[in-house]
Amino acid sequence: MHFESPIKRRRSRQIMVGAVPVGGDAPIAVQSMTNTETCDVDATVAQIEKLQQAGADIVRVSVPTMDAAEAFAAIKQRVTLPLVADIHFDYKIALRVAEVGVDCLRINPGNIGREDRVQAVISAAKDKGIPIRIGVNAGSLEKELQKKYGEPTPEALVESAMRHIDILDRHDFQNFKVSLKASDVFMTVAAYRQIAGQIEQPLHLGITEAGGFRSGAVKSAIGLGMLLMDGIGDTIRVSLAADPVEEIRVGYDILKSLKLRTKGINFIACPSCSRQNFDVIKTMNELERRLEDINTPLDVAVIGCVVNGPGEAKEADVGLTGGSPSNLIYVGGKPDHKLNNDELVERFESLIRSKAAAKQEELDVLIAKG
């Protein structure tokens, strides 16, 4: 049951966002965005650190004013994750964050203004090796494209992106990635599929304004899943009207389900029924809460009865199968010992942590040898 992912990823030019490679054969990066007031340096730093603990690879920060740019400089000094500065219209803000060490500029060259301003930003990015993300959004298409197409369409999103790309091409700047986001799944998927065959740069995926935690997670899983199955996508963001940490968790769950990333615990759990010999839902909620800090890839099966339990547990690193009078624990695919319900969560958590620590030691040795 340990199948490799059948997905063949689109070949793209690799760029560097700070120390994180994006595109090429690099792992698909998971990104989120702060929702604190950027000028509140302490609050923004604290949120970035929480995102890092959750597994974020890259974080975007909105920089709408010059005061925010100065705050960004202070934030950058206090964090280690690569930061993308989100900037619109004011080229001076882009120049300032370039000076203080931004890892990527999220701008649309077409809305920066006069050619000399665009040239100044591109020159700064070139000099400092800073990549640019062109970010097209269905809700903010150029007026002439709105008039031409009548409404947002996949073709309108692609034409908008190509207009911005043409500007970068004129200045011989190829160090960029592109996103084309809409809140509609079909529009987003069609736009990415179109542009994937027209450029070689990395693509940042997202369903923008996807909704609240539950509905947004579902919509993102469907839309991003369709594209990722096509091999399209080098970074992803799950846009939720929720705690940004949840965006990282959902993003990793999407990638883990497609076997594109293996970070953290992959739980295999039954939905529970009257055959269960312990409270599966309560146990799973507690285990997920307690084990959020583990980043070592580990398959853990939690099955409430003996119908499917042994089969699933044998394929996991650690497995729990409900039984009467005691539940059976599997380690490495083999029955190991039994646990009563009153000690179940505590003992099973301890076992998982022990197994994760041993596996991490093995991985560290392999990495050191490599």
mmCIF file of C-alpha atoms in Angstrom:
data_model
loop_
_atom_site.group_PDB
_atom_site.id
_atom_site.type_symbol
_atom_site.label_atom_id
_atom_site.label_comp_id
_atom_site.label_asym_id
_atom_site.label_seq_id
_atom_site.Cartn_x
_atom_site.Cartn_y
_atom_site.Cartn_z
ATOM 1 C CA MET A 1 0.000 0.000 0.000
ATOM 2 C CA HIS A 2 3.075 2.261 0.062
ATOM 3 C CA PHE A 3 2.708 3.406 -3.539
ATOM 4 C CA GLU A 4 4.872 6.127 -5.009
ATOM 5 C CA SER A 5 3.050 9.165 -6.369
ATOM 6 C CA PRO A 6 2.249 8.658 -10.080
ATOM 7 C CA ILE A 7 2.365 12.422 -10.656
ATOM 8 C CA LYS A 8 4.892 13.664 -13.203
ATOM 9 C CA ARG A 9 5.579 17.304 -12.448
ATOM 10 C CA ARG A 10 5.800 19.980 -15.098
ATOM 11 C CA ARG A 11 9.412 20.951 -15.764
ATOM 12 C CA SER A 12 10.005 24.540 -14.691
ATOM 13 C CA ARG A 13 12.947 26.876 -14.267
ATOM 14 C CA GLN A 14 14.155 26.891 -10.668
ATOM 15 C CA ILE A 15 14.360 30.142 -8.724
ATOM 16 C CA MET A 16 15.402 30.816 -5.133
ATOM 17 C CA VAL A 17 13.164 32.505 -2.578
ATOM 18 C CA GLY A 18 15.706 33.098 0.142
ATOM 19 C CA ALA A 19 17.147 29.667 0.874
ATOM 20 C CA VAL A 20 14.077 27.854 -0.492
ATOM 21 C CA PRO A 21 14.339 26.494 -4.060
ATOM 22 C CA VAL A 22 11.135 26.876 -6.055
ATOM 23 C CA GLY A 23 10.550 24.960 -9.266
ATOM 24 C CA GLY A 24 12.710 22.415 -11.017
ATOM 25 C CA ASP A 25 12.931 19.260 -8.922
ATOM 26 C CA ALA A 26 12.490 21.078 -5.586
ATOM 27 C CA PRO A 27 9.687 19.986 -3.239
ATOM 28 C CA ILE A 28 6.462 21.941 -3.627
ATOM 29 C CA ALA A 29 6.701 24.793 -1.109
ATOM 30 C CA VAL A 30 3.835 25.610 1.258
ATOM 31 C CA GLN A 31 3.141 29.298 1.827
ATOM 32 C CA SER A 32 0.843 31.474 3.910
ATOM 33 C CA MET A 33 0.398 35.183 4.595
ATOM 34 C CA THR A 34 0.345 37.177 7.797
ATOM 35 C CA ASN A 35 -2.903 38.926 8.720
ATOM 36 C CA THR A 36 -1.486 41.058 11.526
ATOM 37 C CA GLU A 37 -0.932 44.800 11.156
ATOM 38 C CA THR A 38 2.531 44.877 9.568
ATOM 39 C CA CYS A 39 3.533 47.941 11.570
ATOM 40 C CA ASP A 40 2.956 45.880 14.726
ATOM 41 C CA VAL A 41 6.360 44.225 14.500
ATOM 42 C CA ASP A 42 6.019 42.021 17.582
ATOM 43 C CA ALA A 43 2.649 40.611 16.525
ATOM 44 C CA THR A 44 3.822 39.960 12.969
ATOM 45 C CA VAL A 45 7.014 38.251 14.116
ATOM 46 C CA ALA A 46 5.024 36.091 16.535
ATOM 47 C CA GLN A 47 2.677 34.993 13.766
ATOM 48 C CA ILE A 48 5.548 34.190 11.394
ATOM 49 C CA GLU A 49 7.139 32.041 14.101
ATOM 50 C CA LYS A 50 3.854 30.150 14.580
ATOM 51 C CA LEU A 51 3.662 29.575 10.828
ATOM 52 C CA GLN A 52 7.227 28.285 10.852
ATOM 53 C CA GLN A 53 6.412 25.864 13.668
ATOM 54 C CA ALA A 54 3.467 24.598 11.606
ATOM 55 C CA GLY A 55 5.816 23.872 8.690
ATOM 56 C CA ALA A 56 5.576 26.951 6.466
ATOM 57 C CA ASP A 57 8.336 27.242 3.868
ATOM 58 C CA ILE A 58 7.618 30.853 2.808
ATOM 59 C CA VAL A 59 5.518 33.677 4.297
ATOM 60 C CA ARG A 60 4.077 36.699 2.495
ATOM 61 C CA VAL A 61 3.697 40.026 4.294
ATOM 62 C CA SER A 62 1.604 42.945 3.063
ATOM 63 C CA VAL A 63 3.606 46.174 2.765
ATOM 64 C CA PRO A 64 1.096 48.903 1.795
ATOM 65 C CA THR A 65 2.963 52.000 3.077
ATOM 66 C CA MET A 66 6.479 53.295 3.637
ATOM 67 C CA ASP A 67 5.926 52.941 7.393
ATOM 68 C CA ALA A 68 5.099 49.290 6.778
ATOM 69 C CA ALA A 69 8.313 48.990 4.749
ATOM 70 C CA GLU A 70 10.332 50.185 7.735
ATOM 71 C CA ALA A 71 8.482 47.727 9.964
ATOM 72 C CA PHE A 72 9.210 45.004 7.397
ATOM 73 C CA ALA A 73 12.932 45.764 7.785
ATOM 74 C CA ALA A 74 12.665 45.146 11.526
ATOM 75 C CA ILE A 75 10.613 41.983 11.010
ATOM 76 C CA LYS A 76 13.134 40.598 8.521
ATOM 77 C CA GLN A 77 15.934 40.871 11.074
ATOM 78 C CA ARG A 78 14.026 38.792 13.615
ATOM 79 C CA VAL A 79 12.853 35.809 11.525
ATOM 80 C CA THR A 80 14.548 33.087 9.499
ATOM 81 C CA LEU A 81 11.800 32.136 7.059
ATOM 82 C CA PRO A 82 11.948 33.659 3.548
ATOM 83 C CA LEU A 83 9.599 36.655 3.316
ATOM 84 C CA VAL A 84 7.674 37.848 0.273
ATOM 85 C CA ALA A 85 6.669 41.529 0.312
ATOM 86 C CA ASP A 86 3.213 42.168 -1.140
ATOM 87 C CA ILE A 87 3.306 45.568 -2.871
ATOM 88 C CA HIS A 88 0.942 47.443 -5.143
ATOM 89 C CA PHE A 89 1.353 50.705 -7.079
ATOM 90 C CA ASP A 90 4.135 52.444 -5.109
ATOM 91 C CA TYR A 91 7.503 51.540 -6.620
ATOM 92 C CA LYS A 92 9.370 53.326 -3.821
ATOM 93 C CA ILE A 93 8.114 50.729 -1.330
ATOM 94 C CA ALA A 94 9.503 47.979 -3.548
ATOM 95 C CA LEU A 95 12.857 49.726 -3.702
ATOM 96 C CA ARG A 96 12.956 50.131 0.071
ATOM 97 C CA VAL A 97 12.202 46.490 0.904
ATOM 98 C CA ALA A 98 14.768 45.444 -1.704
ATOM 99 C CA GLU A 99 17.323 47.463 0.251
ATOM 100 C CA VAL A 100 16.503 45.732 3.542
ATOM 101 C CA GLY A 101 16.733 42.199 2.168
ATOM 102 C CA VAL A 102 13.333 40.994 0.984
ATOM 103 C CA ASP A 103 13.398 37.446 -0.416
ATOM 104 C CA CYS A 104 10.765 37.986 -3.128
ATOM 105 C CA LEU A 105 8.726 40.910 -4.460
ATOM 106 C CA ARG A 106 5.045 40.273 -5.119
ATOM 107 C CA ILE A 107 4.257 43.005 -7.637
ATOM 108 C CA ASN A 108 2.536 43.442 -10.958
ATOM 109 C CA PRO A 109 4.915 45.469 -13.150
ATOM 110 C CA GLY A 110 1.982 46.899 -15.082
ATOM 111 C CA ASN A 111 0.596 48.786 -12.080
ATOM 112 C CA ILE A 112 3.906 50.235 -10.891
ATOM 113 C CA GLY A 113 3.562 53.205 -13.244
ATOM 114 C CA ARG A 114 5.968 54.814 -15.718
ATOM 115 C CA GLU A 115 8.628 52.808 -17.521
ATOM 116 C CA ASP A 116 11.437 54.393 -15.534
ATOM 117 C CA ARG A 117 9.810 53.246 -12.277
ATOM 118 C CA VAL A 118 9.408 49.717 -13.564
ATOM 119 C CA GLN A 119 13.044 49.799 -14.691
ATOM 120 C CA ALA A 120 14.161 50.931 -11.235
ATOM 121 C CA VAL A 121 12.387 48.048 -9.493
ATOM 122 C CA ILE A 122 13.629 45.439 -11.971
ATOM 123 C CA SER A 123 17.189 46.790 -11.710
ATOM 124 C CA ALA A 124 17.068 46.546 -7.913
ATOM 125 C CA ALA A 125 15.756 42.986 -8.149
ATOM 126 C CA LYS A 126 18.498 42.073 -10.619
ATOM 127 C CA ASP A 127 21.280 43.619 -8.544
ATOM 128 C CA LYS A 128 20.235 41.810 -5.366
ATOM 129 C CA GLY A 129 19.089 38.526 -6.922
ATOM 130 C CA ILE A 130 15.505 39.019 -5.761
ATOM 131 C CA PRO A 131 12.804 37.091 -7.636
ATOM 132 C CA ILE A 132 9.461 38.655 -8.530
ATOM 133 C CA ARG A 133 6.037 37.045 -8.270
ATOM 134 C CA ILE A 134 3.507 38.245 -10.790
ATOM 135 C CA GLY A 135 0.150 37.845 -9.079
ATOM 136 C CA VAL A 136 -2.978 38.019 -11.242
ATOM 137 C CA ASN A 137 -6.343 38.014 -9.477
ATOM 138 C CA ALA A 138 -9.777 37.762 -11.080
ATOM 139 C CA GLY A 139 -11.033 40.489 -8.763
ATOM 140 C CA SER A 140 -8.533 43.104 -9.925
ATOM 141 C CA LEU A 141 -8.157 42.654 -13.672
ATOM 142 C CA GLU A 142 -7.160 45.663 -15.781
ATOM 143 C CA LYS A 143 -10.131 47.777 -16.931
ATOM 144 C CA GLU A 144 -9.429 47.171 -20.601
ATOM 145 C CA LEU A 145 -9.459 43.407 -20.042
ATOM 146 C CA GLN A 146 -12.723 43.669 -18.137
ATOM 147 C CA LYS A 147 -14.150 45.547 -21.094
ATOM 148 C CA LYS A 148 -12.690 43.134 -23.653
ATOM 149 C CA TYR A 149 -13.936 39.939 -21.986
ATOM 150 C CA GLY A 150 -17.011 41.321 -20.212
ATOM 151 C CA GLU A 151 -16.210 39.345 -17.084
ATOM 152 C CA PRO A 152 -13.262 37.480 -15.596
ATOM 153 C CA THR A 153 -12.380 34.425 -17.692
ATOM 154 C CA PRO A 154 -9.390 32.073 -17.830
ATOM 155 C CA GLU A 155 -8.299 33.783 -21.033
ATOM 156 C CA ALA A 156 -8.457 37.192 -19.352
ATOM 157 C CA LEU A 157 -6.302 35.978 -16.456
ATOM 158 C CA VAL A 158 -3.710 34.547 -18.838
ATOM 159 C CA GLU A 159 -3.645 37.689 -20.999
ATOM 160 C CA SER A 160 -3.134 39.826 -17.897
ATOM 161 C CA ALA A 161 -0.255 37.631 -16.771
ATOM 162 C CA MET A 162 1.364 37.684 -20.203
ATOM 163 C CA ARG A 163 1.209 41.494 -20.275
ATOM 164 C CA HIS A 164 3.206 41.642 -17.052
ATOM 165 C CA ILE A 165 5.582 38.925 -18.270
ATOM 166 C CA ASP A 166 6.203 40.884 -21.470
ATOM 167 C CA ILE A 167 7.394 43.823 -19.368
ATOM 168 C CA LEU A 168 9.891 41.614 -17.554
ATOM 169 C CA ASP A 169 10.979 40.083 -20.871
ATOM 170 C CA ARG A 170 11.727 43.534 -22.291
ATOM 171 C CA HIS A 171 14.117 44.082 -19.401
ATOM 172 C CA ASP A 172 15.646 40.602 -19.756
ATOM 173 C CA PHE A 173 14.393 39.508 -16.339
ATOM 174 C CA GLN A 174 13.528 35.816 -16.042
ATOM 175 C CA ASN A 175 13.795 35.360 -12.262
ATOM 176 C CA PHE A 176 10.062 35.236 -11.562
ATOM 177 C CA LYS A 177 7.090 33.031 -10.769
ATOM 178 C CA VAL A 178 3.419 33.538 -11.625
ATOM 179 C CA SER A 179 0.022 33.050 -10.009
ATOM 180 C CA LEU A 180 -3.417 33.330 -11.629
ATOM 181 C CA LYS A 181 -6.056 33.139 -8.927
ATOM 182 C CA ALA A 182 -9.830 33.245 -8.900
ATOM 183 C CA SER A 183 -12.406 32.223 -6.322
ATOM 184 C CA ASP A 184 -13.993 29.961 -8.952
ATOM 185 C CA VAL A 185 -12.345 26.533 -9.142
ATOM 186 C CA PHE A 186 -12.984 25.937 -12.842
ATOM 187 C CA MET A 187 -11.693 29.360 -13.887
ATOM 188 C CA THR A 188 -8.552 28.979 -11.812
ATOM 189 C CA VAL A 189 -7.776 25.484 -13.065
ATOM 190 C CA ALA A 190 -8.350 26.438 -16.703
ATOM 191 C CA ALA A 191 -6.121 29.514 -16.417
ATOM 192 C CA TYR A 192 -3.219 27.588 -14.874
ATOM 193 C CA ARG A 193 -3.527 24.830 -17.462
ATOM 194 C CA GLN A 194 -3.344 27.397 -20.247
ATOM 195 C CA ILE A 195 -0.310 29.278 -18.974
ATOM 196 C CA ALA A 196 1.567 26.120 -17.920
ATOM 197 C CA GLY A 197 2.335 25.391 -21.572
ATOM 198 C CA GLN A 198 3.305 28.972 -22.446
ATOM 199 C CA ILE A 199 6.045 29.790 -19.927
ATOM 200 C CA GLU A 200 8.861 27.905 -18.187
ATOM 201 C CA GLN A 201 8.779 29.794 -14.893
ATOM 202 C CA PRO A 202 7.426 28.277 -11.640
ATOM 203 C CA LEU A 203 3.730 28.571 -10.856
ATOM 204 C CA HIS A 204 2.330 29.510 -7.440
ATOM 205 C CA LEU A 205 -1.097 27.902 -6.950
ATOM 206 C CA GLY A 206 -4.078 29.122 -5.002
ATOM 207 C CA ILE A 207 -7.854 29.441 -5.036
ATOM 208 C CA THR A 208 -8.210 33.020 -3.853
ATOM 209 C CA GLU A 209 -10.853 34.054 -1.332
ATOM 210 C CA ALA A 210 -11.812 30.383 -1.034
ATOM 211 C CA GLY A 211 -13.989 30.899 2.053
ATOM 212 C CA GLY A 212 -14.017 29.907 5.699
ATOM 213 C CA PHE A 213 -12.053 27.044 7.193
ATOM 214 C CA ARG A 214 -14.272 24.140 6.098
ATOM 215 C CA SER A 215 -15.581 25.399 2.760
ATOM 216 C CA GLY A 216 -12.257 26.982 1.820
ATOM 217 C CA ALA A 217 -10.321 23.828 2.624
ATOM 218 C CA VAL A 218 -12.668 21.746 0.465
ATOM 219 C CA LYS A 219 -12.585 24.170 -2.451
ATOM 220 C CA SER A 220 -8.795 24.442 -2.274
ATOM 221 C CA ALA A 221 -8.343 20.685 -2.056
ATOM 222 C CA ILE A 222 -10.428 20.205 -5.191
ATOM 223 C CA GLY A 223 -8.882 23.013 -7.241
ATOM 224 C CA LEU A 224 -5.266 22.550 -6.176
ATOM 225 C CA GLY A 225 -5.653 18.785 -6.302
ATOM 226 C CA MET A 226 -6.751 18.922 -9.958
ATOM 227 C CA LEU A 227 -3.712 21.001 -10.897
ATOM 228 C CA LEU A 228 -1.244 19.052 -8.782
ATOM 229 C CA MET A 229 -2.479 15.808 -10.359
ATOM 230 C CA ASP A 230 -1.608 17.400 -13.715
ATOM 231 C CA GLY A 231 1.903 18.018 -12.401
ATOM 232 C CA ILE A 232 1.281 21.770 -12.288
ATOM 233 C CA GLY A 233 2.427 23.808 -9.296
ATOM 234 C CA ASP A 234 5.677 24.681 -7.529
ATOM 235 C CA THR A 235 4.332 26.542 -4.492
ATOM 236 C CA ILE A 236 0.845 26.556 -2.983
ATOM 237 C CA ARG A 237 -1.222 28.675 -0.654
ATOM 238 C CA VAL A 238 -4.557 27.598 0.797
ATOM 239 C CA SER A 239 -6.432 30.889 1.264
ATOM 240 C CA LEU A 240 -8.763 30.615 4.262
ATOM 241 C CA ALA A 241 -10.748 33.093 6.317
ATOM 242 C CA ALA A 242 -9.175 31.417 9.345
ATOM 243 C CA ASP A 243 -5.983 31.330 11.365
ATOM 244 C CA PRO A 244 -3.114 31.315 8.810
ATOM 245 C CA VAL A 245 -1.620 28.331 10.638
ATOM 246 C CA GLU A 246 -4.586 26.309 9.366
ATOM 247 C CA GLU A 247 -3.573 27.221 5.802
ATOM 248 C CA ILE A 248 -0.240 25.475 6.344
ATOM 249 C CA ARG A 249 -1.848 22.393 7.874
ATOM 250 C CA VAL A 250 -4.390 22.026 5.078
ATOM 251 C CA GLY A 251 -1.701 22.657 2.460
ATOM 252 C CA TYR A 252 0.442 19.853 3.805
ATOM 253 C CA ASP A 253 -2.549 17.545 4.050
ATOM 254 C CA ILE A 254 -3.258 18.139 0.347
ATOM 255 C CA LEU A 255 0.353 17.413 -0.607
ATOM 256 C CA LYS A 256 0.550 14.358 1.672
ATOM 257 C CA SER A 257 -2.623 12.888 0.172
ATOM 258 C CA LEU A 258 -0.979 13.082 -3.272
ATOM 259 C CA LYS A 259 2.363 11.799 -1.913
ATOM 260 C CA LEU A 260 4.086 15.021 -2.972
ATOM 261 C CA ARG A 261 5.346 15.898 0.526
ATOM 262 C CA THR A 262 5.822 13.615 3.523
ATOM 263 C CA LYS A 263 6.278 16.043 6.407
ATOM 264 C CA GLY A 264 4.541 15.135 9.651
ATOM 265 C CA ILE A 265 2.161 12.354 10.622
ATOM 266 C CA ASN A 266 -0.129 10.816 8.022
ATOM 267 C CA PHE A 267 -3.118 9.526 9.982
ATOM 268 C CA ILE A 268 -5.193 6.668 8.606
ATOM 269 C CA ALA A 269 -8.356 6.687 10.694
ATOM 270 C CA CYS A 270 -11.802 5.145 10.313
ATOM 271 C CA PRO A 271 -14.946 7.317 10.590
ATOM 272 C CA SER A 272 -16.136 5.015 13.421
ATOM 273 C CA CYS A 273 -19.325 2.969 13.746
ATOM 274 C CA SER A 274 -21.058 0.801 16.339
ATOM 275 C CA ARG A 275 -18.336 -1.852 15.952
ATOM 276 C CA GLN A 276 -15.714 0.451 17.494
ATOM 277 C CA ASN A 277 -14.105 -0.731 20.722
ATOM 278 C CA PHE A 278 -12.862 2.739 21.688
ATOM 279 C CA ASP A 279 -13.991 6.292 20.890
ATOM 280 C CA VAL A 280 -12.207 6.801 17.557
ATOM 281 C CA ILE A 281 -13.226 10.421 17.017
ATOM 282 C CA LYS A 282 -12.253 11.548 20.512
ATOM 283 C CA THR A 283 -8.967 9.633 20.267
ATOM 284 C CA MET A 284 -8.109 11.145 16.880
ATOM 285 C CA ASN A 285 -8.913 14.691 18.008
ATOM 286 C CA GLU A 286 -6.672 14.266 21.021
ATOM 287 C CA LEU A 287 -3.807 12.672 19.071
ATOM 288 C CA GLU A 288 -3.863 15.367 16.379
ATOM 289 C CA ARG A 289 -3.808 18.083 19.046
ATOM 290 C CA ARG A 290 -0.952 16.487 20.982
ATOM 291 C CA LEU A 291 1.214 15.557 17.987
ATOM 292 C CA GLU A 292 1.093 18.750 15.929
ATOM 293 C CA ASP A 293 4.765 19.408 16.710
ATOM 294 C CA ILE A 294 6.068 16.244 15.011
ATOM 295 C CA ASN A 295 7.497 16.912 11.542
ATOM 296 C CA THR A 296 9.007 13.455 10.912
ATOM 297 C CA PRO A 297 7.044 11.592 8.207
ATOM 298 C CA LEU A 298 5.177 8.738 9.869
ATOM 299 C CA ASP A 299 2.115 6.648 8.949
ATOM 300 C CA VAL A 300 -0.180 6.070 11.936
ATOM 301 C CA ALA A 301 -3.350 3.952 11.689
ATOM 302 C CA VAL A 302 -6.220 4.389 14.151
ATOM 303 C CA ILE A 303 -8.990 1.878 13.433
ATOM 304 C CA GLY A 304 -11.811 1.116 15.850
ATOM 305 C CA CYS A 305 -12.456 -2.577 15.188
ATOM 306 C CA VAL A 306 -10.941 -5.806 13.862
ATOM 307 C CA VAL A 307 -12.657 -5.720 10.454
ATOM 308 C CA ASN A 308 -10.256 -3.335 8.716
ATOM 309 C CA GLY A 309 -7.929 -2.652 11.635
ATOM 310 C CA PRO A 310 -5.299 -5.387 11.192
ATOM 311 C CA GLY A 311 -4.937 -4.756 7.465
ATOM 312 C CA GLU A 312 -4.446 -1.011 7.885
ATOM 313 C CA ALA A 313 -2.210 -1.381 10.943
ATOM 314 C CA LYS A 314 0.124 -3.797 9.144
ATOM 315 C CA GLU A 315 0.827 -1.152 6.482
ATOM 316 C CA ALA A 316 1.532 1.684 8.947
ATOM 317 C CA ASP A 317 4.614 2.513 10.993
ATOM 318 C CA VAL A 318 2.428 2.352 14.090
ATOM 319 C CA GLY A 319 -1.116 1.035 14.225
ATOM 320 C CA LEU A 320 -3.972 0.814 16.704
ATOM 321 C CA THR A 321 -6.780 -1.710 16.224
ATOM 322 C CA GLY A 322 -9.814 -1.818 18.469
ATOM 323 C CA GLY A 323 -10.426 -5.139 20.226
ATOM 324 C CA SER A 324 -12.216 -6.677 23.164
ATOM 325 C CA PRO A 325 -11.285 -6.737 25.958
ATOM 326 C CA SER A 326 -8.072 -4.910 24.930
ATOM 327 C CA ASN A 327 -6.924 -2.990 21.865
ATOM 328 C CA LEU A 328 -3.974 -4.272 19.834
ATOM 329 C CA ILE A 329 -0.936 -2.150 18.951
ATOM 330 C CA TYR A 330 1.091 -2.863 15.821
ATOM 331 C CA VAL A 331 4.684 -1.658 15.372
ATOM 332 C CA GLY A 332 6.426 -2.034 12.035
ATOM 333 C CA GLY A 333 3.511 -4.052 10.686
ATOM 334 C CA LYS A 334 3.511 -6.667 13.451
ATOM 335 C CA PRO A 335 1.359 -7.128 16.577
ATOM 336 C CA ASP A 336 3.329 -5.763 19.520
ATOM 337 C CA HIS A 337 1.238 -5.382 22.680
ATOM 338 C CA LYS A 338 -2.234 -4.596 24.001
ATOM 339 C CA LEU A 339 -3.685 -1.463 25.620
ATOM 340 C CA ASN A 340 -6.817 -0.848 27.651
ATOM 341 C CA ASN A 341 -9.048 2.121 26.864
ATOM 342 C CA ASP A 342 -8.210 3.999 30.046
ATOM 343 C CA GLU A 343 -4.512 4.253 29.064
ATOM 344 C CA LEU A 344 -4.953 4.396 25.326
ATOM 345 C CA VAL A 345 -4.120 7.979 24.349
ATOM 346 C CA GLU A 346 -1.227 8.501 26.764
ATOM 347 C CA ARG A 347 0.538 5.246 25.895
ATOM 348 C CA PHE A 348 -0.137 5.470 22.161
ATOM 349 C CA GLU A 349 1.154 9.052 22.035
ATOM 350 C CA SER A 350 4.332 7.971 23.814
ATOM 351 C CA LEU A 351 4.831 5.127 21.343
ATOM 352 C CA ILE A 352 4.322 7.415 18.346
ATOM 353 C CA ARG A 353 6.839 9.919 19.695
ATOM 354 C CA SER A 354 9.365 7.159 20.293
ATOM 355 C CA LYS A 355 8.886 5.780 16.783
ATOM 356 C CA ALA A 356 9.147 9.269 15.251
ATOM 357 C CA ALA A 357 12.383 9.990 17.146
ATOM 358 C CA ALA A 358 13.936 6.704 15.986
ATOM 359 C CA LYS A 359 12.893 7.330 12.382
ATOM 360 C CA GLN A 360 14.270 10.874 12.512
ATOM 361 C CA GLU A 361 17.626 9.518 13.703
ATOM 362 C CA GLU A 362 17.677 7.174 10.704
ATOM 363 C CA LEU A 363 16.839 10.039 8.338
ATOM 364 C CA ASP A 364 19.539 12.236 9.863
ATOM 365 C CA VAL A 365 22.122 9.508 9.316
ATOM 366 C CA LEU A 366 21.065 9.107 5.676
ATOM 367 C CA ILE A 367 21.249 12.865 5.146
ATOM 368 C CA ALA A 368 24.700 13.025 6.739
ATOM 369 C CA LYS A 369 25.954 10.195 4.529
ATOM 370 C CA GLY A 370 24.467 11.877 1.481
#
